[in-house]
Amino acid sequence: TGNLESIKIVFIFSFFLGIVSFNSSAQIPTLNVLNNRFELFTGPLYYFPNAAIIGSPFLDTSRYNATIFYNGRTYKEIETFFDIASNDFAVKNENGNWVVIESERIDSIQVGEYKFKHFKGLNKLSAKGKRKLFEVYETSKSTLIIEHDKNLVERIVNNTLEREYLYEPKYFIKTNEKISSITSAKGLIKLFPDKAKELRMFYKENDKFKNLSKGAAMKALLQYYSRL
């Protein structure tokens, strides 16, 4: 009887340990899981440009709350900005430092209505030798791809070296698996001869085009074309 009681106690204790072990492994993430969860914030430090340079390397001076699709995971409400001179997105880590996101692992980044991603067929490389990220605007009939870029130029003014960032975007349209380079809204219209008359009329009669940037004008035309 004593041996039987001992066996029961050992069995119950072992069963209890199994339950504790199972619950612990289910509730406490491993170090690898934690590392994967926060891998977005483990890149190299971002160094802001010299204040003496005219202009800035950023798409604009705003900080965005973005949804970032990175290495198969989704990160929401992430504060970020886009350095288009280096083609780098940066995010703020828990220490308050800005770090660069590993470009090759970015699936896409959504900032409001703007979407940024690598684009198959446009495998351009940044100054760092990495695949560039493009702004992509998709409609039901075509896609506008914008290569945002700023180049650092140097010149001598009054015997003093000046350095300035110049915004030099490039525009591409993808239709029927073909990618074409364009330089203006009027150039875009020529790519759609079947609806060129309607597009020209829409462009000429709509006063809003006078105040739109090239990219915004192209988006408006493509949106209109998608409804024709």
Coordinates of C-alpha atoms in Angstrom, one line a residue:
T1 CA 0.0 0.0 0.0
G2 CA 2.9 2.3 0.9
N3 CA 4.5 1.7 -2.5
L4 CA 1.1 2.3 -4.3
E5 CA 0.7 5.7 -2.5
S6 CA 4.2 6.7 -3.4
I7 CA 3.6 5.9 -7.1
K8 CA 0.4 8.0 -7.0
I9 CA 2.2 10.9 -5.5
V10 CA 5.0 10.7 -8.0
F11 CA 2.5 10.5 -10.9
I12 CA 0.5 13.5 -9.7
F13 CA 3.6 15.6 -9.1
S14 CA 4.9 14.7 -12.6
F15 CA 1.6 15.6 -14.1
F16 CA 1.5 18.9 -12.3
L17 CA 5.0 19.8 -13.5
G18 CA 4.0 19.0 -17.0
I19 CA 1.1 21.4 -16.8
V20 CA 3.3 24.1 -15.3
S21 CA 5.9 23.5 -18.0
F22 CA 3.3 23.6 -20.8
N23 CA 1.7 26.9 -19.5
S24 CA 5.1 28.5 -19.1
S25 CA 6.2 27.7 -22.6
A26 CA 2.9 28.9 -24.0
Q27 CA 2.9 32.3 -22.1
I28 CA 6.5 33.3 -21.9
P29 CA 8.0 34.1 -25.4
T30 CA 11.4 32.9 -26.1
L31 CA 14.3 35.3 -26.8
N32 CA 14.1 34.6 -30.5
V33 CA 10.4 35.5 -30.6
L34 CA 11.2 38.8 -28.8
N35 CA 14.0 39.5 -31.2
N36 CA 11.8 38.9 -34.2
R37 CA 9.1 41.1 -32.7
F38 CA 11.3 44.1 -32.4
E39 CA 13.7 43.5 -35.4
L40 CA 12.2 46.6 -37.1
F41 CA 14.0 48.7 -34.5
T42 CA 17.4 47.1 -34.4
G43 CA 19.0 48.7 -37.5
P44 CA 22.0 51.1 -37.5
L45 CA 21.6 54.6 -36.2
Y46 CA 20.4 57.3 -38.6
Y47 CA 22.7 60.3 -38.7
F48 CA 20.9 63.6 -39.6
P49 CA 22.6 65.7 -42.3
N50 CA 24.9 68.7 -41.8
A51 CA 22.7 71.7 -40.9
A52 CA 24.9 73.8 -43.2
I53 CA 23.5 72.1 -46.3
I54 CA 20.7 74.0 -48.0
G55 CA 17.4 72.1 -48.0
S56 CA 16.9 68.6 -46.6
P57 CA 17.2 65.1 -47.8
F58 CA 13.6 64.2 -46.7
L59 CA 10.5 63.7 -48.8
D60 CA 9.1 66.4 -46.6
T61 CA 9.7 67.6 -43.1
S62 CA 6.8 65.6 -41.6
R63 CA 7.0 62.6 -39.3
Y64 CA 4.5 60.0 -40.3
N65 CA 2.5 57.4 -38.4
A66 CA 2.9 54.5 -40.8
T67 CA 1.9 50.9 -41.2
I68 CA 5.0 49.0 -42.0
F69 CA 5.0 45.5 -43.6
Y70 CA 8.4 44.2 -42.8
N71 CA 9.8 40.7 -43.2
G72 CA 6.4 39.1 -43.1
R73 CA 5.1 41.1 -40.1
T74 CA 2.9 44.2 -39.7
Y75 CA 3.8 47.1 -37.5
K76 CA 1.1 49.8 -37.0
E77 CA 1.3 53.4 -35.9
I78 CA 5.1 53.6 -36.3
E79 CA 6.6 57.0 -36.3
T80 CA 8.9 57.3 -39.4
F81 CA 10.3 59.6 -42.1
F82 CA 11.7 59.0 -45.5
D83 CA 15.2 60.2 -46.5
I84 CA 15.0 60.1 -50.3
A85 CA 18.6 61.1 -50.8
S86 CA 19.7 57.8 -49.3
N87 CA 16.4 56.0 -50.0
D88 CA 16.1 55.1 -46.3
F89 CA 13.2 55.0 -44.0
A90 CA 14.0 55.6 -40.3
V91 CA 12.0 54.7 -37.2
K92 CA 12.4 55.7 -33.5
N93 CA 13.4 52.9 -31.1
E94 CA 12.5 52.6 -27.4
N95 CA 15.6 54.6 -26.5
G96 CA 14.4 57.6 -28.6
N97 CA 17.0 57.0 -31.2
W98 CA 16.3 57.1 -35.0
V99 CA 17.4 53.9 -36.7
V100 CA 17.4 52.9 -40.3
I101 CA 15.1 50.1 -41.5
E102 CA 16.8 47.3 -43.5
S103 CA 15.5 48.1 -47.0
E104 CA 15.7 44.6 -48.4
R105 CA 13.3 43.3 -45.7
I106 CA 10.6 46.0 -46.4
D107 CA 7.5 44.5 -48.1
S108 CA 5.7 47.9 -48.2
I109 CA 5.1 51.0 -46.2
Q110 CA 1.7 52.7 -46.1
V111 CA 1.5 56.3 -45.0
G112 CA -2.0 57.6 -45.3
E113 CA -2.9 57.3 -49.0
Y114 CA 0.8 56.9 -50.0
K115 CA 2.3 53.5 -50.5
F116 CA 6.0 52.7 -50.9
K117 CA 7.6 49.5 -52.0
H118 CA 10.2 47.8 -54.3
F119 CA 8.8 47.5 -57.8
K120 CA 9.4 44.5 -60.0
G121 CA 10.8 45.7 -63.3
L122 CA 12.5 48.8 -61.8
N123 CA 15.4 47.2 -59.9
K124 CA 17.3 50.5 -59.5
L125 CA 19.9 50.7 -56.8
S126 CA 20.4 53.5 -54.2
A127 CA 23.8 55.1 -53.5
K128 CA 24.2 52.3 -50.9
G129 CA 23.8 49.6 -53.5
K130 CA 20.3 48.5 -52.3
R131 CA 17.1 48.2 -54.2
K132 CA 15.2 51.5 -54.3
L133 CA 11.8 52.0 -52.8
F134 CA 9.2 53.7 -55.0
E135 CA 5.9 55.4 -54.3
V136 CA 3.3 53.3 -56.1
Y137 CA -0.2 54.6 -57.0
E138 CA -2.4 51.9 -58.4
T139 CA -5.7 52.2 -60.3
S140 CA -7.9 49.6 -61.9
K141 CA -6.2 50.2 -65.3
S142 CA -2.7 51.4 -64.7
T143 CA 0.0 52.1 -62.1
L144 CA 2.0 55.3 -61.5
I145 CA 5.5 54.7 -60.0
I146 CA 7.4 57.7 -58.6
E147 CA 11.1 57.5 -57.9
H148 CA 11.6 60.2 -55.3
D149 CA 15.1 61.4 -55.2
K150 CA 17.3 64.3 -54.0
N151 CA 20.8 64.8 -55.2
L152 CA 23.4 66.7 -53.3
V153 CA 25.0 69.4 -55.6
E154 CA 28.0 71.6 -54.9
R155 CA 28.8 75.1 -56.2
I156 CA 31.1 78.0 -55.4
V157 CA 29.3 81.2 -54.4
N158 CA 31.4 84.3 -53.4
N159 CA 34.4 82.0 -53.0
T160 CA 32.4 79.8 -50.6
L161 CA 31.4 76.2 -51.2
E162 CA 27.7 75.7 -51.0
R163 CA 25.9 72.4 -50.9
E164 CA 22.2 71.9 -51.6
Y165 CA 19.7 69.1 -52.0
L166 CA 17.8 69.3 -55.3
Y167 CA 14.6 67.3 -55.7
E168 CA 14.7 65.4 -59.0
P169 CA 11.9 62.8 -59.1
K170 CA 11.3 60.4 -62.0
Y171 CA 7.9 59.1 -63.2
F172 CA 6.9 55.8 -64.7
I173 CA 3.6 54.3 -65.9
K174 CA 2.9 50.6 -66.0
T175 CA 0.1 49.5 -68.4
N176 CA -0.4 46.0 -69.8
E177 CA 2.9 44.8 -68.2
K178 CA 4.8 47.6 -70.0
I179 CA 6.7 50.3 -68.0
S180 CA 7.1 53.7 -69.7
S181 CA 9.1 56.7 -68.5
I182 CA 7.2 60.0 -68.6
T183 CA 8.1 63.6 -67.6
S184 CA 4.8 65.4 -67.5
A185 CA 1.0 65.0 -67.3
K186 CA 0.7 65.7 -71.0
G187 CA 3.2 63.0 -71.7
L188 CA 1.0 60.6 -69.7
I189 CA -2.0 61.4 -71.8
K190 CA -0.1 60.3 -74.9
L191 CA 0.2 56.8 -73.5
F192 CA -3.6 56.4 -73.7
P193 CA -4.6 57.2 -77.3
D194 CA -8.0 55.5 -76.9
K195 CA -9.0 58.2 -74.4
A196 CA -6.6 61.0 -75.2
K197 CA -9.4 63.4 -76.3
E198 CA -11.3 63.0 -73.0
L199 CA -8.1 63.3 -70.9
R200 CA -7.0 66.5 -72.7
M201 CA -10.4 68.1 -72.1
F202 CA -10.4 67.1 -68.5
Y203 CA -6.9 68.5 -68.1
K204 CA -7.6 71.8 -69.8
E205 CA -11.0 72.5 -68.2
N206 CA -10.1 71.6 -64.7
D207 CA -8.4 74.6 -62.9
K208 CA -7.1 72.5 -60.1
F209 CA -4.2 71.2 -62.4
K210 CA -2.7 74.7 -62.2
N211 CA -1.8 74.2 -58.6
L212 CA -0.9 70.6 -58.6
S213 CA 2.5 69.1 -58.6
K214 CA 3.5 66.8 -61.4
G215 CA 2.9 63.7 -59.4
A216 CA -0.5 64.9 -58.1
A217 CA -1.6 65.9 -61.6
M218 CA -0.7 62.4 -63.0
K219 CA -2.6 60.7 -60.2
A220 CA -5.7 62.8 -60.9
L221 CA -5.5 61.9 -64.6
L222 CA -5.1 58.2 -63.9
Q223 CA -8.0 58.3 -61.5
Y224 CA -10.2 59.9 -64.1
Y225 CA -9.0 57.5 -66.8
S226 CA -9.9 54.5 -64.6
R227 CA -13.5 55.8 -64.6
L228 CA -13.8 56.2 -68.4

